mmCIF file of C-alpha atoms in Angstrom:
data_model
loop_
_atom_site.group_PDB
_atom_site.id
_atom_site.type_symbol
_atom_site.label_atom_id
_atom_site.label_comp_id
_atom_site.label_asym_id
_atom_site.label_seq_id
_atom_site.Cartn_x
_atom_site.Cartn_y
_atom_site.Cartn_z
ATOM 1 C CA UNK A 1 68.820 140.880 180.796
ATOM 2 C CA UNK A 2 68.128 144.552 181.165
ATOM 3 C CA UNK A 3 68.341 146.490 184.441
ATOM 4 C CA UNK A 4 67.204 148.927 182.329
ATOM 5 C CA UNK A 5 66.475 147.479 179.701
ATOM 6 C CA UNK A 6 68.467 147.175 176.035
ATOM 7 C CA UNK A 7 69.672 145.779 172.387
ATOM 8 C CA UNK A 8 70.934 142.208 172.237
ATOM 9 C CA UNK A 9 74.533 142.935 171.305
ATOM 10 C CA UNK A 10 77.827 141.166 171.909
ATOM 11 C CA UNK A 11 79.945 141.772 174.967
ATOM 12 C CA UNK A 12 82.940 141.923 172.649
ATOM 13 C CA UNK A 13 84.171 145.406 173.425
ATOM 14 C CA UNK A 14 87.764 145.674 174.656
ATOM 15 C CA UNK A 15 87.732 145.667 178.458
ATOM 16 C CA UNK A 16 88.810 148.744 180.361
ATOM 17 C CA UNK A 17 88.943 149.693 184.029
ATOM 18 C CA UNK A 18 86.271 152.183 185.008
ATOM 19 C CA UNK A 19 87.592 155.211 186.833
ATOM 20 C CA UNK A 20 84.847 157.557 187.985
ATOM 21 C CA UNK A 21 85.105 160.899 189.782
ATOM 22 C CA UNK A 22 82.317 161.022 192.346
ATOM 23 C CA UNK A 23 80.180 164.040 191.684
ATOM 24 C CA UNK A 24 82.771 165.836 189.517
ATOM 25 C CA UNK A 25 82.439 164.122 186.151
ATOM 26 C CA UNK A 26 84.249 161.318 184.410
ATOM 27 C CA UNK A 27 87.552 160.760 186.142
ATOM 28 C CA UNK A 28 87.815 164.444 187.022
ATOM 29 C CA UNK A 29 89.707 165.584 190.086
ATOM 30 C CA UNK A 30 88.060 167.664 192.793
ATOM 31 C CA UNK A 31 90.274 170.769 193.034
ATOM 32 C CA UNK A 32 89.156 171.391 196.615
ATOM 33 C CA UNK A 33 90.333 167.928 197.613
ATOM 34 C CA UNK A 34 93.666 168.616 195.919
ATOM 35 C CA UNK A 35 94.057 171.807 197.900
ATOM 36 C CA UNK A 36 93.810 169.774 201.077
ATOM 37 C CA UNK A 37 96.495 167.397 199.856
ATOM 38 C CA UNK A 38 94.041 164.571 199.359
ATOM 39 C CA UNK A 39 94.114 162.305 196.329
ATOM 40 C CA UNK A 40 91.362 162.330 193.735
ATOM 41 C CA UNK A 41 88.030 160.918 194.829
ATOM 42 C CA UNK A 42 87.744 157.950 192.520
ATOM 43 C CA UNK A 43 85.892 154.677 192.352
ATOM 44 C CA UNK A 44 86.995 151.702 190.284
ATOM 45 C CA UNK A 45 85.183 148.510 189.395
ATOM 46 C CA UNK A 46 86.205 145.951 192.028
ATOM 47 C CA UNK A 47 88.387 143.064 190.865
ATOM 48 C CA UNK A 48 86.476 139.801 191.044
ATOM 49 C CA UNK A 49 89.680 137.781 190.739
ATOM 50 C CA UNK A 50 90.870 139.190 194.051
ATOM 51 C CA UNK A 51 87.971 137.654 195.974
ATOM 52 C CA UNK A 52 88.943 134.793 198.264
ATOM 53 C CA UNK A 53 87.825 131.273 197.467
ATOM 54 C CA UNK A 54 85.181 131.284 200.162
ATOM 55 C CA UNK A 55 81.388 130.981 200.067
ATOM 56 C CA UNK A 56 80.838 134.637 199.163
ATOM 57 C CA UNK A 57 83.595 134.673 196.557
ATOM 58 C CA UNK A 58 82.152 131.585 194.880
ATOM 59 C CA UNK A 59 78.638 133.054 194.965
ATOM 60 C CA UNK A 60 79.775 136.315 193.346
ATOM 61 C CA UNK A 61 81.675 134.414 190.653
ATOM 62 C CA UNK A 62 78.585 132.301 190.040
ATOM 63 C CA UNK A 63 76.610 135.511 189.558
ATOM 64 C CA UNK A 64 79.177 136.798 187.075
ATOM 65 C CA UNK A 65 78.966 133.498 185.178
ATOM 66 C CA UNK A 66 75.189 133.817 185.041
ATOM 67 C CA UNK A 67 75.597 137.289 183.542
ATOM 68 C CA UNK A 68 78.149 136.256 180.912
ATOM 69 C CA UNK A 69 76.754 132.818 179.989
ATOM 70 C CA UNK A 70 73.101 132.932 181.048
ATOM 71 C CA UNK A 71 72.092 130.471 178.333
ATOM 72 C CA UNK A 72 74.503 127.818 179.674
ATOM 73 C CA UNK A 73 73.057 127.822 183.196
ATOM 74 C CA UNK A 74 69.377 128.781 183.021
ATOM 75 C CA UNK A 75 68.707 128.885 179.285
ATOM 76 C CA UNK A 76 66.019 127.047 177.301
ATOM 77 C CA UNK A 77 68.341 124.231 176.219
ATOM 78 C CA UNK A 78 70.018 123.280 179.523
ATOM 79 C CA UNK A 79 69.571 119.578 180.375
ATOM 80 C CA UNK A 80 67.527 120.045 183.558
ATOM 81 C CA UNK A 81 64.130 121.449 182.570
ATOM 82 C CA UNK A 82 63.649 122.847 186.069
ATOM 83 C CA UNK A 83 66.575 125.203 185.420
ATOM 84 C CA UNK A 84 65.140 126.597 182.181
ATOM 85 C CA UNK A 85 64.208 130.108 183.232
ATOM 86 C CA UNK A 86 65.523 132.134 180.293
ATOM 87 C CA UNK A 87 63.382 131.712 177.205
ATOM 88 C CA UNK A 88 66.131 132.552 174.720
ATOM 89 C CA UNK A 89 69.822 131.820 174.308
ATOM 90 C CA UNK A 90 71.008 135.338 174.964
ATOM 91 C CA UNK A 91 73.354 136.252 177.799
ATOM 92 C CA UNK A 92 72.709 139.141 180.164
ATOM 93 C CA UNK A 93 76.070 140.536 179.025
ATOM 94 C CA UNK A 94 74.749 140.922 175.481
ATOM 95 C CA UNK A 95 73.118 144.081 176.848
ATOM 96 C CA UNK A 96 75.107 144.675 180.054
ATOM 97 C CA UNK A 97 78.455 144.904 178.306
ATOM 98 C CA UNK A 98 81.706 143.675 179.841
ATOM 99 C CA UNK A 99 79.719 141.753 182.449
ATOM 100 C CA UNK A 100 77.954 144.942 183.487
ATOM 101 C CA UNK A 101 81.036 147.159 183.879
ATOM 102 C CA UNK A 102 81.137 149.262 180.677
ATOM 103 C CA UNK A 103 80.157 152.919 180.908
ATOM 104 C CA UNK A 104 76.923 153.551 179.013
ATOM 105 C CA UNK A 105 76.801 149.857 178.129
ATOM 106 C CA UNK A 106 73.856 149.473 180.575
ATOM 107 C CA UNK A 107 76.250 148.825 183.473
ATOM 108 C CA UNK A 108 75.291 147.129 186.702
ATOM 109 C CA UNK A 109 77.815 148.885 188.938
ATOM 110 C CA UNK A 110 76.650 151.056 191.812
ATOM 111 C CA UNK A 111 73.013 149.987 191.556
ATOM 112 C CA UNK A 112 72.540 147.858 194.635
ATOM 113 C CA UNK A 113 71.808 150.770 196.969
ATOM 114 C CA UNK A 114 69.059 152.109 194.683
ATOM 115 C CA UNK A 115 66.671 149.316 195.682
ATOM 116 C CA UNK A 116 63.944 149.124 196.747
ATOM 117 C CA UNK A 117 62.469 151.969 194.710
ATOM 118 C CA UNK A 118 59.278 152.988 192.982
ATOM 119 C CA UNK A 119 58.758 151.621 189.469
ATOM 120 C CA UNK A 120 56.435 153.543 187.166
ATOM 121 C CA UNK A 121 56.108 150.459 184.990
ATOM 122 C CA UNK A 122 54.643 148.362 187.785
ATOM 123 C CA UNK A 123 53.100 151.254 189.714
ATOM 124 C CA UNK A 124 54.608 149.958 192.934
ATOM 125 C CA UNK A 125 57.816 149.741 194.914
ATOM 126 C CA UNK A 126 60.094 146.983 193.617
ATOM 127 C CA UNK A 127 63.057 145.104 195.044
ATOM 128 C CA UNK A 128 66.234 144.265 193.170
ATOM 129 C CA UNK A 129 64.838 140.740 192.785
ATOM 130 C CA UNK A 130 61.707 142.168 191.151
ATOM 131 C CA UNK A 131 63.869 144.156 188.748
ATOM 132 C CA UNK A 132 65.939 141.121 187.813
ATOM 133 C CA UNK A 133 62.786 139.119 187.176
ATOM 134 C CA UNK A 134 61.488 141.865 184.916
ATOM 135 C CA UNK A 135 64.610 141.265 182.844
ATOM 136 C CA UNK A 136 64.000 137.519 182.922
ATOM 137 C CA UNK A 137 60.467 137.886 181.574
ATOM 138 C CA UNK A 138 61.249 140.613 179.032
ATOM 139 C CA UNK A 139 64.817 140.747 177.751
ATOM 140 C CA UNK A 140 65.311 137.018 178.322
ATOM 141 C CA UNK A 141 61.732 136.226 177.208
ATOM 142 C CA UNK A 142 61.462 133.673 179.995
ATOM 143 C CA UNK A 143 59.917 133.152 183.414
ATOM 144 C CA UNK A 144 60.598 134.658 186.802
ATOM 145 C CA UNK A 145 63.105 133.091 189.155
ATOM 146 C CA UNK A 146 61.293 132.005 192.339
ATOM 147 C CA UNK A 147 62.186 133.507 195.727
ATOM 148 C CA UNK A 148 65.225 131.777 197.155
ATOM 149 C CA UNK A 149 66.382 130.375 193.804
ATOM 150 C CA UNK A 150 70.185 129.846 193.843
ATOM 151 C CA UNK A 151 70.526 131.734 190.558
ATOM 152 C CA UNK A 152 68.734 134.755 191.993
ATOM 153 C CA UNK A 153 70.964 134.764 195.058
ATOM 154 C CA UNK A 154 74.055 134.655 192.858
ATOM 155 C CA UNK A 155 72.874 137.471 190.596
ATOM 156 C CA UNK A 156 72.085 139.691 193.577
ATOM 157 C CA UNK A 157 75.474 138.889 195.126
ATOM 158 C CA UNK A 158 77.247 139.931 191.917
ATOM 159 C CA UNK A 159 75.374 143.226 191.674
ATOM 160 C CA UNK A 160 76.067 143.887 195.359
ATOM 161 C CA UNK A 161 79.760 143.197 194.684
ATOM 162 C CA UNK A 162 79.755 145.702 191.794
ATOM 163 C CA UNK A 163 78.511 148.302 194.289
ATOM 164 C CA UNK A 164 81.383 147.762 196.714
ATOM 165 C CA UNK A 165 82.392 151.091 198.213
ATOM 166 C CA UNK A 166 79.517 153.058 196.671
ATOM 167 C CA UNK A 167 77.428 154.967 199.266
ATOM 168 C CA UNK A 168 73.698 154.148 199.019
ATOM 169 C CA UNK A 169 72.761 157.659 197.886
ATOM 170 C CA UNK A 170 75.591 157.957 195.356
ATOM 171 C CA UNK A 171 74.791 157.634 191.644
ATOM 172 C CA UNK A 172 77.890 156.951 189.605
ATOM 173 C CA UNK A 173 78.316 158.556 186.195
ATOM 174 C CA UNK A 174 78.209 156.235 183.212
ATOM 175 C CA UNK A 175 74.961 154.462 184.082
ATOM 176 C CA UNK A 176 72.325 153.696 181.480
ATOM 177 C CA UNK A 177 72.908 154.164 177.766
ATOM 178 C CA UNK A 178 73.919 157.813 177.492
ATOM 179 C CA UNK A 179 71.983 160.549 175.775
ATOM 180 C CA UNK A 180 72.565 161.958 172.304
ATOM 181 C CA UNK A 181 70.508 164.656 170.573
ATOM 182 C CA UNK A 182 67.055 163.550 169.494
ATOM 183 C CA UNK A 183 65.734 163.909 165.976
ATOM 184 C CA UNK A 184 63.214 166.554 165.024
ATOM 185 C CA UNK A 185 61.846 164.025 162.524
ATOM 186 C CA UNK A 186 60.661 160.465 162.860
ATOM 187 C CA UNK A 187 63.422 157.862 162.765
ATOM 188 C CA UNK A 188 63.553 156.130 159.378
ATOM 189 C CA UNK A 189 63.638 152.301 159.420
ATOM 190 C CA UNK A 190 64.080 152.147 155.622
ATOM 191 C CA UNK A 191 67.247 154.240 155.817
ATOM 192 C CA UNK A 192 68.271 152.202 158.833
ATOM 193 C CA UNK A 193 68.081 148.991 156.814
ATOM 194 C CA UNK A 194 70.845 150.275 154.523
ATOM 195 C CA UNK A 195 73.004 151.229 157.506
ATOM 196 C CA UNK A 196 72.358 147.835 159.098
ATOM 197 C CA UNK A 197 73.455 146.016 155.932
ATOM 198 C CA UNK A 198 76.729 147.931 155.786
ATOM 199 C CA UNK A 199 77.570 148.129 159.487
ATOM 200 C CA UNK A 200 75.766 145.459 161.505
ATOM 201 C CA UNK A 201 74.919 142.459 159.316
ATOM 202 C CA UNK A 202 78.450 141.037 159.323
ATOM 203 C CA UNK A 203 78.114 140.349 163.057
ATOM 204 C CA UNK A 204 74.378 140.044 163.652
ATOM 205 C CA UNK A 205 73.342 138.396 160.390
ATOM 206 C CA UNK A 206 71.462 139.601 157.352
ATOM 207 C CA UNK A 207 68.188 138.691 159.005
ATOM 208 C CA UNK A 208 69.200 139.640 162.555
ATOM 209 C CA UNK A 209 69.710 135.977 163.428
ATOM 210 C CA UNK A 210 73.125 136.346 165.079
ATOM 211 C CA UNK A 211 75.952 133.817 164.899
ATOM 212 C CA UNK A 212 75.736 130.698 167.038
ATOM 213 C CA UNK A 213 78.821 129.105 168.495
ATOM 214 C CA UNK A 214 80.078 125.984 166.729
ATOM 215 C CA UNK A 215 77.646 123.133 167.294
ATOM 216 C CA UNK A 216 77.346 120.455 168.515
ATOM 217 C CA UNK A 217 78.749 121.736 171.773
ATOM 218 C CA UNK A 218 77.814 122.168 175.384
ATOM 219 C CA UNK A 219 78.136 125.926 174.862
ATOM 220 C CA UNK A 220 74.675 126.850 173.631
ATOM 221 C CA UNK A 221 74.968 130.588 173.177
ATOM 222 C CA UNK A 222 75.852 133.039 170.458
ATOM 223 C CA UNK A 223 79.157 134.511 169.380
ATOM 224 C CA UNK A 224 77.037 137.414 168.130
ATOM 225 C CA UNK A 225 73.465 137.574 169.445
ATOM 226 C CA UNK A 226 70.281 137.861 167.401
ATOM 227 C CA UNK A 227 68.604 141.248 167.334
ATOM 228 C CA UNK A 228 65.149 140.000 166.377
ATOM 229 C CA UNK A 229 63.309 136.752 165.759
ATOM 230 C CA UNK A 230 62.270 133.982 168.103
ATOM 231 C CA UNK A 231 65.548 133.773 170.059
ATOM 232 C CA UNK A 232 65.788 137.481 170.857
ATOM 233 C CA UNK A 233 64.290 139.837 173.453
ATOM 234 C CA UNK A 234 60.536 140.344 173.417
ATOM 235 C CA UNK A 235 58.532 143.492 172.720
ATOM 236 C CA UNK A 236 58.234 144.323 176.418
ATOM 237 C CA UNK A 237 62.000 144.677 176.891
ATOM 238 C CA UNK A 238 63.428 148.104 177.577
ATOM 239 C CA UNK A 239 65.684 147.881 174.548
ATOM 240 C CA UNK A 240 62.641 147.428 172.310
ATOM 241 C CA UNK A 241 62.148 151.161 172.906
ATOM 242 C CA UNK A 242 63.783 153.406 170.327
ATOM 243 C CA UNK A 243 65.421 155.949 172.654
ATOM 244 C CA UNK A 244 67.159 153.214 174.633
ATOM 245 C CA UNK A 245 68.156 151.250 171.543
ATOM 246 C CA UNK A 246 69.459 154.237 169.585
ATOM 247 C CA UNK A 247 71.618 155.578 172.411
ATOM 248 C CA UNK A 248 72.971 152.117 173.142
ATOM 249 C CA UNK A 249 73.936 151.713 169.492
ATOM 250 C CA UNK A 250 75.515 155.172 169.290
ATOM 251 C CA UNK A 251 77.718 154.746 172.352
ATOM 252 C CA UNK A 252 78.629 151.063 171.912
ATOM 253 C CA UNK A 253 78.328 149.895 168.325
ATOM 254 C CA UNK A 254 79.909 148.720 166.108
ATOM 255 C CA UNK A 255 82.784 146.808 167.710
ATOM 256 C CA UNK A 256 85.271 149.172 169.342
ATOM 257 C CA UNK A 257 82.943 152.116 169.891
ATOM 258 C CA UNK A 258 82.454 153.727 173.271
ATOM 259 C CA UNK A 259 81.141 157.010 174.641
ATOM 260 C CA UNK A 260 84.501 158.694 173.947
ATOM 261 C CA UNK A 261 84.745 157.287 170.435
ATOM 262 C CA UNK A 262 81.321 156.789 168.820
ATOM 263 C CA UNK A 263 81.486 155.468 165.277
ATOM 264 C CA UNK A 264 77.945 156.148 164.077
ATOM 265 C CA UNK A 265 76.468 159.616 163.736
ATOM 266 C CA UNK A 266 73.365 160.300 165.818
ATOM 267 C CA UNK A 267 71.204 160.247 162.665
ATOM 268 C CA UNK A 268 72.605 156.864 161.662
ATOM 269 C CA UNK A 269 72.166 155.450 165.172
ATOM 270 C CA UNK A 270 68.530 156.599 165.353
ATOM 271 C CA UNK A 271 67.689 155.130 161.961
ATOM 272 C CA UNK A 272 69.452 151.795 162.351
ATOM 273 C CA UNK A 273 67.882 151.359 165.790
ATOM 274 C CA UNK A 274 64.482 152.119 164.238
ATOM 275 C CA UNK A 275 65.089 149.340 161.723
ATOM 276 C CA UNK A 276 65.961 146.881 164.494
ATOM 277 C CA UNK A 277 63.004 147.686 166.759
ATOM 278 C CA UNK A 278 60.656 147.480 163.755
ATOM 279 C CA UNK A 279 61.498 143.821 163.175
ATOM 280 C CA UNK A 280 59.382 140.887 164.437
ATOM 281 C CA UNK A 281 60.152 139.458 167.839
ATOM 282 C CA UNK A 282 58.370 137.509 170.601
ATOM 283 C CA UNK A 283 55.287 139.153 172.072
ATOM 284 C CA UNK A 284 54.838 139.574 175.811
ATOM 285 C CA UNK A 285 51.347 139.112 177.178
ATOM 286 C CA UNK A 286 49.839 141.725 179.475
ATOM 287 C CA UNK A 287 51.727 144.781 178.258
ATOM 288 C CA UNK A 288 48.526 146.796 178.544
ATOM 289 C CA UNK A 289 48.939 146.490 182.338
ATOM 290 C CA UNK A 290 52.300 148.307 182.269
ATOM 291 C CA UNK A 291 52.418 151.870 183.619
ATOM 292 C CA UNK A 292 49.128 152.108 185.545
ATOM 293 C CA UNK A 293 49.573 155.891 185.424
ATOM 294 C CA UNK A 294 49.744 156.389 181.664
ATOM 295 C CA UNK A 295 51.206 159.854 182.127
ATOM 296 C CA UNK A 296 54.335 158.147 183.477
ATOM 297 C CA UNK A 297 54.686 155.938 180.397
ATOM 298 C CA UNK A 298 57.881 156.581 178.384
ATOM 299 C CA UNK A 299 57.231 158.541 175.220
ATOM 300 C CA UNK A 300 58.884 155.781 173.162
ATOM 301 C CA UNK A 301 56.897 152.866 174.628
ATOM 302 C CA UNK A 302 55.991 150.964 171.448
ATOM 303 C CA UNK A 303 52.718 149.609 172.814
ATOM 304 C CA UNK A 304 49.511 151.211 174.085
ATOM 305 C CA UNK A 305 47.380 152.299 175.701
ATOM 306 C CA UNK A 306 48.433 155.950 175.723
ATOM 307 C CA UNK A 307 46.976 158.984 177.466
ATOM 308 C CA UNK A 308 48.240 161.597 175.011
ATOM 309 C CA UNK A 309 46.334 160.922 171.787
ATOM 310 C CA UNK A 310 49.400 160.215 169.658
ATOM 311 C CA UNK A 311 49.624 157.133 167.453
ATOM 312 C CA UNK A 312 51.574 153.980 168.246
ATOM 313 C CA UNK A 313 53.654 154.750 165.146
ATOM 314 C CA UNK A 314 54.813 158.088 166.545
ATOM 315 C CA UNK A 315 55.467 156.565 169.953
ATOM 316 C CA UNK A 316 57.628 153.957 168.248
ATOM 317 C CA UNK A 317 59.638 156.164 165.871
ATOM 318 C CA UNK A 318 59.120 159.765 167.013
ATOM 319 C CA UNK A 319 59.410 162.651 166.854
ATOM 320 C CA UNK A 320 59.020 162.680 170.615
ATOM 321 C CA UNK A 321 59.013 166.390 171.493
ATOM 322 C CA UNK A 322 55.310 166.865 170.627
ATOM 323 C CA UNK A 323 54.424 163.858 172.794
ATOM 324 C CA UNK A 324 56.398 165.246 175.737
ATOM 325 C CA UNK A 325 54.673 168.599 175.381
ATOM 326 C CA UNK A 326 51.251 166.970 175.372
ATOM 327 C CA UNK A 327 52.093 164.846 178.416
ATOM 328 C CA UNK A 328 53.369 167.928 180.260
ATOM 329 C CA UNK A 329 50.061 169.709 179.588
ATOM 330 C CA UNK A 330 48.070 166.705 180.775
ATOM 331 C CA UNK A 331 50.119 166.469 183.959
ATOM 332 C CA UNK A 332 49.576 170.162 184.631
ATOM 333 C CA UNK A 333 45.840 169.779 184.115
ATOM 334 C CA UNK A 334 45.770 166.785 186.429
ATOM 335 C CA UNK A 335 47.624 168.749 189.100
ATOM 336 C CA UNK A 336 45.312 171.716 188.659
ATOM 337 C CA UNK A 337 48.131 174.081 187.698
ATOM 338 C CA UNK A 338 48.708 176.239 184.624
ATOM 339 C CA UNK A 339 49.432 174.342 181.430
ATOM 340 C CA UNK A 340 52.928 174.728 179.955
ATOM 341 C CA UNK A 341 53.156 177.047 176.942
ATOM 342 C CA UNK A 342 52.611 175.406 173.568
#
């Protein structure tokens, strides 16, 4: 599942407590606050184990379990067919690392107060439930949870819990996938295949198939998730977009990497991500209805239609700067203002 979409990767990074300085960078101390004798303005991920064993505590823990073992509760192989909402055996935490608490691992912390908000993809205001169902139908390649579904209530409760103490207007640092320099060239899937073989295949399989847990077992998921093929995310998922995938890889992969200690160069991350997103995966119907205003469509959306005249190939692999420039000119023309310089 992607609250912003994402690559199907293992939540096998060593856990760490998030300490964030509000408005002053990563863990930085506000000197003005120090002058007044106050402690640093920090926020830490709340401790789920400290919740009481009451109805809310159980609901939040249920939500965390749905994030970390989605396949075991609402996956395509659970015994009760009515509970089969996810269409693959991934877990939400394959993209939202450390159960949604890892900086630049598509975290879920601090997001609850951002909803409802306008979504360019749908062209309308969406609720947090709408956003979760977008993940269900794209990253999980499944079907939407109905209103009032117990699983939906638990997921919302967990995300609300991860926003404990965060003011509604506050945006914590560390959200999303980070941002590294873009290439001036197109990303190279052929070069990426060589990087994948040497860096990624040991965990994710030579053919991107992942590593299932020992079977037969009641645990249906993957030790290491597939990155393409029938049991992976579909082509409408956010992580099927190169910019998202490449930054996620750079700041999180391989095992042990984080935003303070990336292990792949930007060039290598762009190219290996290009190889992954170029591979076959499930197709989502109706993608042509995404982004009713095509000028709001991400430059790396790998599917048309487009308003800018560039090919699907360039939208998929870049370079993206010429596309951005063309979109900026089109927006200026639409607004009736002067076009940006070429």
